[in-house]
Each structure stands twice: as C-alpha cells, then as structure tokens.
Amino acid sequence: MVLVVLAAAIKSVATNPRFEWHVVRQYFTNSAILAGLRITLELTVIAMAMGIVIGVVLAVMRRSPVPVVSGTAWAYIWFFRGTPVLVQLLFWEFISALYPKIVLGIPFIGVTFYHGNANALITAFTAAALGLGLNEGAYMAEIVRAGILSVEEGQTEAAQSLGMSRLKTMRLIVLPQAMKVIIPPTGNETISMLKTTSLASVISVRDLLFNAQIIYARTFKTIPLLIVASIWYLIVTSILTFGQYYLERYFGKGTSRSLPPTPFQRLRALFRRNLTTFHQPPAPIITSGTEHR
Amino acid sequence: MSAAVPMVKSEGVHKSFGRLEVLRGIDMEVAPKEVVVIIGPSGSGKSTFLRCINHLEKINAGRLSVDGELVGYRQRGDKIHELHDKDVARKRAEIGMVFQRFNLFPHMTAIENVMVGPVQVKRENKTDVRQRAQRLLDRVGLGHRCDAHPAQLSGGQQQRVAIARALCMQPKLMLFDEPTSALDPELVGEVLDVMRELATSGMTMIVVTHEIGFAREVGDALVFMDEGVILEAGAPKEVVANPQHERTQQFLSKVL
C-alpha cells in the first residue's frame, strides 16, 4: 500500500513537466546559487559557533551561587527565547537607529580602543550572524544545562574531593560527560540553524534562498529554483546528520563496554563474511570496542 | 593520645538539612596514623560527618579542624571568616576521599583517573605523576589494567582505582564512605585488603563501614553513631565484645 502511493508520487514528480527538471539541472551549479550556498554555510557555522560558546557560558553562569551571575544568564535566556528570531534580526539590521556610533572601550572612565559608524560596521551579514548567534545562545544554554544536570552529582563531589575548583570540575569532568546528552540536540539545532539562516534573506543577506529568489524574479522559474534550493539544503542536512552520528560515537566512549559497529564496518564485515564463506568460518561481525580508542 | 596536634578534631559539630537535624553535637579526636571506624544504622549521620570533614557539607555549629586548621573557615583573633572557594579546594586536596559508588570519571582510563588530580590541581610534572600512578595501581593490584575505562572494570577493581586516585594526591588523611557497600560480597575482600595494607603503612583513616570484622582487626578506635550523636566509642574489640549502650547492643546483634 505504502509502496503503491510512493510509486505514484515518484511517477507524478518525475513526469509532470511543470517541475521543469531540466531547469533545475541548469541552475543547480549556477555561480549565484553556489555563492549563496557559501553564505548560508558561513552563517550556519558562525551562528552555531557563537551559540555554542554563549550557551556553555550561560549554562555555567546559571549554576553559579552568585545571584547576579545566575540572574543575568536567566534574563538573557528569557529575552532571547521570548522574542521571534526574525524580529531580532530586524533589530540588528536597524541597530544604527539606536546606536549610531559604536565604541569599544572601558565604560565610565573614558578609555576607548575603537569607535566607528554602526551602519558601516554592521553589514547585513554581520547583523544576521549576530542575530542568529545570540538567539541560538539562549537555546544552546538550555541544552548544555540539561547535559550538565545529566551528570551524576557524585562526579562533581569526586572532582571536588581532589581539590578541583568549580570551573575546573566543569571543564575536565562534567562537560566532557555532558557531551553525550548535548550532542544529539546540538546536531538538531545545527540542522535547524541551516534552514533558519534563510530568514536572513529578509534583511537582504545574499544567502542560498535570497539568490534563488533573485533568479526566479528575473526568469519566472519559481518552482525549479525553489527545488534547487531545497535539494542543496537536503544535501547539507544529510552531511550534517552523518557527522553527528560519528560525533555521538566519539563522545559515547567509556560509557558502554564496546561500541556498536558503524554502518561502514557492518557493510565491510558482511562483505568479508560473504567472501570467505567457502574457505573458513565467518569472521565475527561485531568488532571489539577497544580498537577504536 | 599523644601530645601532637590531632589530625581531626571535632567539637560540638551540628548539621541540619532544613529542619532535619542530622548531626547533633559530634565530639571526636583522631590522632595522626590512627584508624577510626564509624558504624551505625543508616541515617545516623555517619556519612554526613565524613563529608563535613572535607567541607562537602557546611557545618551549622561547632568547630571542626583538620591538622590544626579549621575546615572551611579562618580564624583571625576572635572572628571567624568563611574561606574562599579556592582555599577550600586547596584544603580538600590534602584529604583523600573514597565514595560508596566509586565515582570514577568514566571518560578517562584508570591511570588517567589517578593522574588527573596531581596534574591538574597540583600542577605536578606529568611524567613523575605517571610513574607514581603506575606504582599506586601496582600497589592496589591493577598495574595491568592501567588503560581500561571504568566501565570495563568490576566494582572491586573500580574501588581500588578510586583508592589509588585519592592516594596519588599524597593526602595526610583518608576518608572512606562505605567503600564496600556497593560491592558484590565476593569483591569486598579485595578492597578491604587494600585498606588494611594502607592502614599498616601508617595512613590516618576514618572509615564509615558495616564491616565489623575489618573494624575489629584494623581499627584503633570504633565509634558507634545513632541519630546524629556518638553513643559509644572505644577500642574496637571491647565495643564489639561488650557494648555498653542498649542501641549498640541491638545494632551489633543485627550486623554480626
């Protein structure tokens, strides 16, 4: 039943001339599309890097016994999760209306290292990176916090009994173990971020979607270009999913006695077994975990 | 007792969790090289008292000092100030602790577990620490399992690594919080052997345990705690053979 519906759908997609697959192929490696893809990837990487760093800092801050520190982290998360990311992007785009000049220095005593014009400094790309990164930080903070909470309290106590400070305990003992819990949702966030970057097209960042829109505004090949963009998003998402699998494996070590084989190892083992069937008993499929360490 | 400064001195120590009074005035003195065994029913405050000694718990009243220095506080004249986290951490580094649930770091190998304290906290040379860690693992009979992760070790082996980890910090006092309670019966012996050897080597130890046999054989003093107070204390053989207090008699009749 499922197969029938699937076959019908594939036939329809493949034979409906309005999909204009030849146009899809024509624009798939168009230089504007590839340039847009590059911007999309850059935005994703920068925003996620910012998000992870901010997230870890906020999560550790929230555990602080000093109320001002934990309160600040709480307020940050409250604000950035409480407003739509699109609105935040627009705010950053128009930041020069609030603060025409940007000055870097030590407040109250008049030391400045740098000052400049906000309009020149905050380009559309910077605004998008800032908006997405700061917003992501709030979400990552909650993910990291969940990870920290997942680590047994005995671990912290053991580290403290060795004389480790609070921060050292976090860095050496708690966070490495929290990774197991942090990685899967972070992979999710990265994939979600890849797609959220398309919002940046609203503040005219020349990302994948923006450039696809520019092209179809000129050529009226709306559907094929949206398909081009979708296929690129799918490709990158698939690569990310693949990378996430190996990261999870890496950080899962030490928690189970041996790791399950990767799909590749399974394939290879299957292959090896089929080859050797006639000569000797089958090779064991499950390889021991120790050889990966 | 000798005239030397006691390793641990506890005077009227009180500790409450909310409304629950867990310790209600503990007085105890532990001399250097002495092995004190604390027994008592669960909920009697034994573990809490042990945790107070290295400031994993803050005491609410009384005075508690290790090697002549207050735990978690500093005295200047008549005033007592709370220590900074850094100073508390520095003091903890001088006290080894072994936990009921081992609490080895699962993402590190056995030898990394043993090395992490001296390398990261005391900033000692890594090569020297590795040699010392290797010797300690040999001493607890696990020299051949250096590169195993905790999940690949039995409970008894994990606890022996945990003891080596505490010893590698070269502590002046070792605290054992029910070190064999989470172990299968046939694995208890190997851990007790290590502790017995440690006691003979002259380490000051406070051991919370239900192993009366160990207390009788290795302990210099036996302390019976119940409901946050010390009911009875004395030479282990005497306390076990001839308990004075009714509660002690009841407790011993159950565990022996």
Coordinates of C-alpha atoms in Angstrom, one line a residue:
Chain A
M1 CA 0.0 0.0 0.0
V2 CA 2.7 2.4 1.0
L3 CA 4.8 1.3 -2.0
V4 CA 1.9 2.0 -4.3
V5 CA 1.4 5.5 -3.1
L6 CA 5.2 6.1 -3.1
A7 CA 5.4 4.8 -6.7
A8 CA 2.5 7.0 -7.8
A9 CA 4.1 10.1 -6.2
I10 CA 7.5 9.4 -7.8
K11 CA 5.9 8.9 -11.2
S12 CA 4.0 12.1 -10.8
V13 CA 7.0 14.1 -9.7
A14 CA 9.2 12.7 -12.5
T15 CA 6.7 13.1 -15.3
N16 CA 4.9 16.3 -14.5
P17 CA 6.5 18.7 -17.0
R18 CA 5.8 21.7 -14.7
F19 CA 8.6 20.6 -12.4
E20 CA 10.9 21.6 -15.2
W21 CA 13.7 19.3 -14.1
H22 CA 16.0 20.5 -16.9
V23 CA 15.8 24.0 -15.4
V24 CA 16.7 22.5 -12.0
R25 CA 19.7 20.9 -13.5
Q26 CA 20.7 24.0 -15.4
Y27 CA 20.7 26.2 -12.2
F28 CA 21.9 23.6 -9.8
T29 CA 25.5 24.7 -10.0
N30 CA 24.8 28.3 -11.1
S31 CA 27.5 30.5 -9.7
A32 CA 25.0 32.7 -7.8
I33 CA 23.4 29.7 -6.2
L34 CA 26.8 28.4 -5.1
A35 CA 27.8 31.8 -3.8
G36 CA 24.5 31.8 -1.8
L37 CA 25.2 28.3 -0.5
R38 CA 28.5 29.5 0.7
I39 CA 27.0 32.4 2.6
T40 CA 24.4 30.0 4.0
L41 CA 27.1 27.7 5.3
E42 CA 29.2 30.6 6.7
L43 CA 26.2 31.9 8.5
T44 CA 25.4 28.5 9.9
V45 CA 28.9 27.9 11.1
I46 CA 29.3 31.4 12.7
A47 CA 25.9 31.4 14.3
M48 CA 26.3 27.9 15.7
A49 CA 29.9 28.6 17.0
M50 CA 28.6 31.8 18.7
G51 CA 25.6 29.9 20.0
I52 CA 27.6 27.0 21.5
V53 CA 30.1 29.3 23.2
I54 CA 27.4 31.6 24.6
G55 CA 25.3 28.5 25.5
V56 CA 28.2 26.9 27.6
V57 CA 29.0 30.2 29.3
L58 CA 25.3 30.9 30.1
A59 CA 24.8 27.3 31.4
V60 CA 27.8 27.5 33.7
M61 CA 26.7 31.0 34.8
R62 CA 23.2 29.7 35.7
R63 CA 24.8 27.2 38.1
S64 CA 26.7 30.0 39.8
P65 CA 26.0 30.5 43.5
V66 CA 26.2 34.3 43.0
P67 CA 22.6 35.6 42.3
V68 CA 23.7 38.4 40.0
V69 CA 25.5 36.0 37.7
S70 CA 22.8 33.3 37.5
G71 CA 20.2 36.0 37.3
T72 CA 21.9 37.6 34.3
A73 CA 22.0 34.3 32.5
W74 CA 18.4 33.7 33.3
A75 CA 17.4 37.1 31.9
Y76 CA 19.4 36.6 28.7
I77 CA 17.6 33.3 28.0
W78 CA 14.2 34.8 28.9
F79 CA 14.7 37.7 26.5
F80 CA 16.2 35.9 23.5
R81 CA 13.8 32.9 23.7
G82 CA 10.9 35.3 24.3
T83 CA 11.1 37.2 21.1
P84 CA 10.9 35.9 17.5
V85 CA 14.3 35.5 15.8
L86 CA 13.0 37.4 12.8
V87 CA 12.3 40.4 14.9
Q88 CA 15.7 40.1 16.5
L89 CA 17.3 40.0 13.0
L90 CA 15.4 43.2 12.0
F91 CA 16.6 44.9 15.2
W92 CA 20.2 44.1 14.5
E93 CA 19.7 45.4 10.9
F94 CA 18.4 48.7 12.2
I95 CA 20.8 48.9 15.2
S96 CA 22.3 52.1 13.9
A97 CA 19.0 53.9 14.6
L98 CA 19.5 53.1 18.3
Y99 CA 23.3 53.4 18.5
P100 CA 24.7 55.4 15.5
K101 CA 28.2 55.1 16.8
I102 CA 29.8 52.0 18.2
V103 CA 32.6 52.5 20.8
L104 CA 34.7 49.8 22.2
G105 CA 36.4 50.7 25.5
I106 CA 36.1 50.6 29.2
P107 CA 32.9 52.3 30.3
F108 CA 32.7 55.2 32.9
I109 CA 36.4 56.1 32.7
G110 CA 36.6 57.1 29.1
V111 CA 39.2 54.7 27.7
T112 CA 38.4 53.7 24.1
F113 CA 40.1 51.2 21.9
Y114 CA 37.9 51.6 18.9
H115 CA 35.0 53.6 17.6
G116 CA 33.1 53.5 14.4
N117 CA 30.0 54.1 12.5
A118 CA 27.3 51.5 13.2
N119 CA 26.0 51.5 9.7
A120 CA 29.4 50.7 8.2
L121 CA 30.2 48.2 10.9
I122 CA 27.0 46.2 11.0
T123 CA 26.5 44.9 7.5
A124 CA 23.5 42.7 6.6
F125 CA 25.7 39.7 7.1
T126 CA 27.0 40.8 10.5
A127 CA 23.5 41.6 11.6
A128 CA 22.3 38.2 10.6
A129 CA 25.3 36.4 12.2
L130 CA 24.8 38.4 15.5
G131 CA 21.0 37.9 15.5
L132 CA 21.1 34.2 14.8
G133 CA 24.1 33.6 17.1
L134 CA 22.8 35.5 20.1
N135 CA 19.4 33.8 19.7
E136 CA 21.0 30.4 19.4
G137 CA 23.0 31.0 22.5
A138 CA 19.8 31.1 24.6
Y139 CA 18.6 27.7 23.2
M140 CA 22.1 26.1 23.5
A141 CA 22.2 27.3 27.1
E142 CA 19.2 25.1 27.9
I143 CA 20.7 22.2 26.0
V144 CA 24.0 22.5 27.8
R145 CA 22.2 22.9 31.1
A146 CA 20.3 19.7 30.6
G147 CA 23.6 18.0 29.8
I148 CA 25.2 19.3 32.9
L149 CA 22.2 18.1 35.0
S150 CA 22.5 14.6 33.5
V151 CA 25.9 14.1 35.0
E152 CA 25.7 12.4 38.4
E153 CA 26.4 14.6 41.4
G154 CA 29.0 12.1 42.6
Q155 CA 31.2 13.1 39.7
T156 CA 31.3 16.7 41.0
E157 CA 31.9 15.5 44.5
A158 CA 34.8 13.3 43.5
A159 CA 36.4 16.1 41.5
Q160 CA 35.9 18.5 44.4
S161 CA 37.4 16.0 46.8
L162 CA 40.5 16.0 44.6
G163 CA 40.7 19.8 45.2
M164 CA 39.4 20.9 41.8
S165 CA 37.8 24.3 41.6
R166 CA 34.3 24.8 40.3
L167 CA 35.4 25.8 36.8
K168 CA 38.0 23.0 36.5
T169 CA 35.4 20.5 37.6
M170 CA 33.1 21.8 34.8
R171 CA 35.7 21.8 32.2
L172 CA 37.5 18.5 32.9
I173 CA 34.8 16.3 34.5
V174 CA 31.3 17.5 33.9
L175 CA 31.2 18.9 30.4
P176 CA 33.0 16.0 28.7
Q177 CA 30.4 13.7 30.2
A178 CA 27.6 16.1 29.4
M179 CA 28.6 15.9 25.7
K180 CA 26.7 12.6 25.3
V181 CA 23.5 14.4 26.2
I182 CA 24.4 17.7 24.5
I183 CA 25.5 16.4 21.0
P184 CA 22.2 15.0 19.7
P185 CA 20.1 18.1 20.3
T186 CA 23.0 20.3 19.1
G187 CA 23.0 18.3 15.8
N188 CA 19.3 19.1 15.6
E189 CA 20.0 22.8 16.3
T190 CA 22.7 22.9 13.6
I191 CA 20.3 21.4 11.0
S192 CA 17.6 23.7 12.2
M193 CA 20.0 26.7 12.0
L194 CA 21.0 25.8 8.4
K195 CA 17.4 26.3 7.5
T196 CA 16.8 29.3 9.8
T197 CA 19.6 31.2 8.0
S198 CA 17.1 31.5 5.1
L199 CA 15.4 34.2 7.3
A200 CA 18.4 36.3 6.7
S201 CA 17.2 36.8 3.1
V202 CA 14.6 39.2 4.7
I203 CA 17.4 41.6 5.6
S204 CA 18.9 41.1 2.1
V205 CA 21.8 38.8 3.1
R206 CA 22.7 37.1 -0.2
D207 CA 22.2 33.6 1.0
L208 CA 21.0 30.5 -0.9
L209 CA 17.4 31.4 -0.7
F210 CA 17.9 35.1 -1.5
N211 CA 19.9 34.3 -4.6
A212 CA 17.4 31.7 -5.8
Q213 CA 14.6 34.4 -5.3
I214 CA 16.7 36.9 -7.3
I215 CA 17.0 34.4 -10.2
Y216 CA 13.3 33.5 -10.3
A217 CA 12.3 37.1 -10.0
R218 CA 14.1 37.6 -13.3
T219 CA 13.4 34.3 -15.1
F220 CA 10.0 33.4 -13.5
K221 CA 11.3 29.8 -13.0
T222 CA 10.0 29.9 -9.4
I223 CA 9.3 26.2 -8.7
P224 CA 12.6 24.9 -10.3
L225 CA 14.7 27.3 -8.3
L226 CA 12.9 26.6 -5.1
I227 CA 13.7 22.9 -5.8
V228 CA 17.3 23.8 -6.4
A229 CA 17.5 25.5 -3.0
S230 CA 15.7 22.6 -1.3
I231 CA 18.0 20.0 -2.8
W232 CA 21.0 21.9 -1.6
Y233 CA 19.5 22.2 1.9
L234 CA 18.8 18.5 1.9
I235 CA 22.4 17.6 0.8
V236 CA 23.9 19.7 3.6
T237 CA 21.5 18.4 6.1
S238 CA 22.4 14.8 5.1
I239 CA 26.1 15.6 5.6
L240 CA 25.4 17.1 9.0
T241 CA 23.4 14.0 10.1
F242 CA 26.3 11.8 9.1
G243 CA 28.8 13.9 11.0
Q244 CA 26.5 13.9 14.1
Y245 CA 26.5 10.1 14.1
Y246 CA 30.3 9.9 14.4
L247 CA 30.5 12.7 17.0
E248 CA 27.9 10.9 19.2
R249 CA 30.0 7.7 18.8
Y250 CA 33.1 9.6 19.8
F251 CA 31.6 11.1 23.0
G252 CA 29.8 7.9 23.9
K253 CA 33.0 6.1 24.6
G254 CA 33.8 5.0 28.0
T255 CA 30.1 4.7 28.9
S256 CA 29.5 1.3 27.3
R257 CA 31.8 -1.6 27.2
S258 CA 32.1 -1.7 23.5
L259 CA 30.8 0.5 20.7
P260 CA 28.3 -0.9 18.1
P261 CA 29.9 -1.1 14.7
T262 CA 29.4 1.8 12.3
P263 CA 27.3 1.2 9.1
F264 CA 30.6 1.0 7.2
Q265 CA 32.0 -1.6 9.5
R266 CA 28.8 -3.6 9.3
L267 CA 29.0 -3.4 5.5
R268 CA 32.6 -4.4 5.4
A269 CA 32.0 -7.3 7.9
L270 CA 29.1 -8.5 5.8
F271 CA 31.3 -8.3 2.7
R272 CA 34.2 -10.1 4.3
R273 CA 31.9 -12.9 5.5
N274 CA 30.4 -13.5 2.1
L275 CA 33.9 -13.6 0.5
T276 CA 35.2 -16.1 3.0
T277 CA 32.2 -18.4 3.4
F278 CA 33.7 -21.2 1.3
H279 CA 37.1 -21.2 2.8
Q280 CA 36.8 -20.7 6.6
P281 CA 34.2 -20.0 9.3
P282 CA 32.7 -16.5 9.1
A283 CA 34.5 -13.6 10.6
P284 CA 32.8 -12.1 13.7
I285 CA 30.6 -9.3 12.7
I286 CA 31.0 -7.4 16.0
T287 CA 34.4 -5.9 16.3
S288 CA 35.7 -5.1 19.7
G289 CA 35.3 -1.6 21.0
T290 CA 38.9 -1.3 22.2
E291 CA 40.4 -0.9 18.7
H292 CA 38.7 2.5 18.2
R293 CA 40.2 4.1 21.2
Chain B
M1 CA 46.6 10.2 72.9
S2 CA 49.9 11.8 72.1
A3 CA 50.6 15.5 72.5
A4 CA 50.8 16.0 68.8
V5 CA 48.2 18.1 67.0
P6 CA 45.2 15.8 66.3
M7 CA 44.6 15.1 62.6
V8 CA 40.9 15.7 63.1
K9 CA 39.3 17.5 66.0
S10 CA 35.5 17.9 66.2
E11 CA 33.8 19.8 68.9
G12 CA 30.1 20.0 69.1
V13 CA 29.5 19.8 65.4
H14 CA 25.9 20.3 64.3
K15 CA 24.5 19.9 60.8
S16 CA 20.9 20.3 59.6
F17 CA 19.3 19.8 56.3
G18 CA 16.4 22.2 56.5
R19 CA 14.5 21.2 59.6
L20 CA 16.2 17.8 59.9
E21 CA 19.0 17.7 62.4
V22 CA 21.5 15.2 61.1
L23 CA 24.4 15.8 63.4
R24 CA 23.6 16.9 67.0
G25 CA 26.9 17.7 68.6
I26 CA 29.7 15.4 67.5
D27 CA 32.9 15.4 69.6
M28 CA 35.8 13.4 68.2
E29 CA 39.5 13.4 68.0
V30 CA 41.6 11.4 65.6
A31 CA 45.4 11.3 66.1
P32 CA 47.9 11.0 63.2
K33 CA 48.3 7.5 62.0
E34 CA 45.1 6.4 63.8
V35 CA 42.4 4.4 62.1
V36 CA 38.9 5.2 63.3
V37 CA 36.0 3.2 62.2
I38 CA 32.5 4.7 62.4
I39 CA 29.5 2.3 62.5
G40 CA 25.8 2.9 63.0
P41 CA 22.4 2.4 61.4
S42 CA 21.7 4.3 58.1
G43 CA 20.5 7.8 58.7
S44 CA 22.6 8.1 61.8
G45 CA 24.8 10.9 60.2
K46 CA 28.0 8.9 59.7
S47 CA 28.4 9.8 56.0
T48 CA 27.3 13.4 56.7
F49 CA 30.0 13.8 59.3
L50 CA 32.6 12.4 56.9
R51 CA 31.5 14.9 54.2
C52 CA 31.7 17.7 56.7
I53 CA 35.4 16.9 57.3
N54 CA 36.4 17.9 53.7
H55 CA 33.7 20.6 53.6
L56 CA 31.4 18.9 51.0
E57 CA 28.8 19.9 53.6
K58 CA 28.9 23.1 55.7
I59 CA 28.5 22.7 59.4
N60 CA 25.9 24.8 61.2
A61 CA 27.5 24.9 64.6
G62 CA 30.6 23.7 66.5
R63 CA 34.2 23.6 65.5
L64 CA 35.9 21.2 63.1
S65 CA 39.6 21.3 62.3
V66 CA 41.9 19.1 60.3
D67 CA 45.6 19.1 61.2
G68 CA 45.1 22.2 63.4
E69 CA 43.3 24.3 60.8
L70 CA 39.6 25.0 60.8
V71 CA 37.6 23.3 58.0
G72 CA 36.1 25.9 55.6
Y73 CA 36.9 28.9 57.9
R74 CA 39.8 31.0 59.0
Q75 CA 40.2 32.4 62.5
R76 CA 41.6 35.9 63.0
G77 CA 41.5 36.9 66.6
D78 CA 38.0 36.3 67.8
K79 CA 36.4 36.4 64.3
I80 CA 35.8 33.5 62.1
H81 CA 35.7 34.2 58.3
E82 CA 34.5 31.8 55.6
L83 CA 37.2 30.7 53.3
H84 CA 37.2 31.4 49.6
D85 CA 36.4 28.5 47.2
K86 CA 40.0 28.4 46.2
D87 CA 41.3 27.9 49.7
V88 CA 38.6 25.3 50.4
A89 CA 39.7 23.5 47.3
R90 CA 43.4 23.6 48.4
K91 CA 42.5 22.1 51.7
R92 CA 40.4 19.4 50.1
A93 CA 43.4 18.4 48.0
E94 CA 45.1 17.3 51.3
I95 CA 42.3 14.9 52.2
G96 CA 41.6 11.8 50.2
M97 CA 38.0 10.6 49.9
V98 CA 36.7 7.2 48.7
F99 CA 33.0 7.0 47.9
Q100 CA 30.4 4.3 48.2
R101 CA 29.7 4.5 44.5
F102 CA 33.3 4.8 43.4
N103 CA 32.7 7.9 41.3
L104 CA 35.5 7.2 38.9
F105 CA 35.5 9.5 35.9
P106 CA 34.0 7.3 33.1
H107 CA 35.6 9.2 30.2
M108 CA 39.1 8.6 31.5
T109 CA 41.2 5.4 31.7
A110 CA 42.2 4.0 35.1
I111 CA 45.6 5.7 35.1
E112 CA 44.1 9.0 33.8
N113 CA 41.7 8.9 36.7
V114 CA 44.6 8.5 39.1
M115 CA 46.7 11.2 37.4
V116 CA 44.1 13.9 36.9
G117 CA 44.3 15.3 40.4
P118 CA 48.1 15.9 40.8
V119 CA 48.5 17.0 37.2
Q120 CA 45.5 19.4 37.1
V121 CA 45.3 20.6 40.7
K122 CA 48.8 20.5 42.0
R123 CA 50.4 21.2 38.6
E124 CA 52.9 18.4 39.0
N125 CA 55.1 17.1 36.3
K126 CA 53.2 14.7 34.2
T127 CA 56.0 12.1 33.8
D128 CA 56.6 12.0 37.6
V129 CA 52.8 11.6 38.2
R130 CA 52.5 8.9 35.7
Q131 CA 55.3 6.9 37.4
R132 CA 53.6 7.4 40.8
A133 CA 50.2 6.5 39.4
Q134 CA 51.7 3.3 37.9
R135 CA 53.2 2.4 41.2
L136 CA 49.9 3.0 43.0
L137 CA 48.0 0.9 40.6
D138 CA 50.5 -1.8 41.0
R139 CA 50.1 -1.5 44.8
V140 CA 46.3 -2.0 44.6
G141 CA 46.9 -4.9 42.2
L142 CA 45.8 -3.3 39.0
G143 CA 49.0 -2.4 37.3
H144 CA 47.9 -4.4 34.3
R145 CA 44.6 -2.5 33.9
C146 CA 46.0 1.0 33.5
D147 CA 44.4 1.7 30.2
A148 CA 41.0 0.2 31.0
H149 CA 38.0 2.5 31.2
P150 CA 35.9 2.2 34.4
A151 CA 33.1 0.5 32.6
Q152 CA 35.4 -2.3 31.7
L153 CA 36.4 -2.9 35.4
S154 CA 34.5 -4.8 38.1
G155 CA 33.2 -2.9 41.1
G156 CA 36.0 -4.1 43.3
Q157 CA 38.6 -3.0 40.7
Q158 CA 36.9 0.4 40.3
Q159 CA 37.0 1.0 44.0
R160 CA 40.7 0.0 44.1
V161 CA 41.4 2.5 41.3
A162 CA 39.4 5.1 43.3
I163 CA 41.7 4.5 46.3
A164 CA 44.7 4.9 44.1
R165 CA 43.3 8.1 42.8
A166 CA 42.9 9.5 46.3
L167 CA 46.4 8.3 47.3
C168 CA 48.1 9.9 44.3
M169 CA 47.3 13.3 45.8
Q170 CA 49.5 12.2 48.7
P171 CA 46.9 13.1 51.3
K172 CA 47.5 13.3 55.0
L173 CA 44.1 11.9 55.8
M174 CA 41.9 9.4 54.0
L175 CA 38.1 9.3 54.4
F176 CA 36.2 6.1 53.3
D177 CA 32.4 6.5 52.9
E178 CA 31.0 2.9 53.0
P179 CA 33.6 1.8 50.5
T180 CA 32.4 -1.8 50.2
S181 CA 28.6 -1.3 50.5
A182 CA 28.0 -1.2 46.7
L183 CA 30.1 -4.3 46.0
D184 CA 29.1 -7.9 45.4
P185 CA 30.0 -9.9 48.5
E186 CA 32.9 -11.8 46.8
L187 CA 34.5 -8.5 45.8
V188 CA 34.5 -6.9 49.3
G189 CA 37.7 -8.7 50.3
E190 CA 40.0 -7.3 47.7
V191 CA 39.1 -3.7 48.7
L192 CA 39.4 -4.4 52.4
D193 CA 42.9 -5.9 51.7
V194 CA 44.0 -2.7 50.1
M195 CA 42.6 -0.7 53.0
R196 CA 44.3 -3.0 55.5
E197 CA 47.6 -2.6 53.8
L198 CA 47.1 1.2 53.8
A199 CA 46.4 1.3 57.5
T200 CA 49.5 -0.7 58.2
S201 CA 51.6 1.8 56.2
G202 CA 50.6 4.5 58.7
M203 CA 47.9 6.4 56.9
T204 CA 45.4 8.3 59.1
M205 CA 42.0 6.9 58.2
I206 CA 38.4 7.5 59.0
V207 CA 36.2 4.6 57.7
V208 CA 32.5 4.5 57.7
T209 CA 31.5 0.9 57.2
H210 CA 29.4 -2.0 58.2
E211 CA 32.3 -4.4 58.1
I212 CA 32.6 -5.1 61.8
G213 CA 35.4 -7.7 61.1
F214 CA 37.5 -5.0 59.5
A215 CA 36.8 -2.6 62.4
R216 CA 37.9 -5.2 64.9
E217 CA 41.0 -6.2 63.1
V218 CA 42.3 -2.9 61.7
G219 CA 40.7 -0.1 63.7
D220 CA 42.4 1.7 66.5
A221 CA 39.0 3.0 67.7
L222 CA 35.4 2.2 67.0
V223 CA 32.7 4.8 67.1
F224 CA 29.0 4.0 67.2
M225 CA 26.7 6.7 66.0
D226 CA 23.0 6.9 66.2
E227 CA 20.6 9.8 65.4
G228 CA 23.3 12.3 65.0
V229 CA 25.2 11.6 68.2
I230 CA 28.1 9.4 69.2
L231 CA 26.6 6.8 71.6
E232 CA 29.7 4.8 72.3
A233 CA 33.4 4.9 71.4
G234 CA 36.4 2.9 72.4
A235 CA 38.8 0.1 71.4
P236 CA 37.0 -1.9 68.7
K237 CA 37.4 -5.3 70.3
E238 CA 35.9 -4.0 73.6
V239 CA 33.0 -2.2 72.0
V240 CA 32.1 -5.3 69.9
A241 CA 32.5 -7.8 72.7
N242 CA 31.0 -5.7 75.4
P243 CA 28.7 -2.9 74.2
Q244 CA 27.6 -0.7 77.0
H245 CA 24.6 1.0 75.3
E246 CA 21.4 -0.7 74.5
R247 CA 21.2 0.7 71.0
T248 CA 24.8 -0.5 70.3
Q249 CA 23.8 -4.0 71.5
Q250 CA 20.8 -4.0 69.2
F251 CA 22.8 -2.8 66.2
L252 CA 25.7 -5.2 66.7
S253 CA 23.3 -8.2 67.2
K254 CA 21.9 -7.4 63.8
V255 CA 25.1 -7.0 61.8
L256 CA 27.2 -9.6 63.5

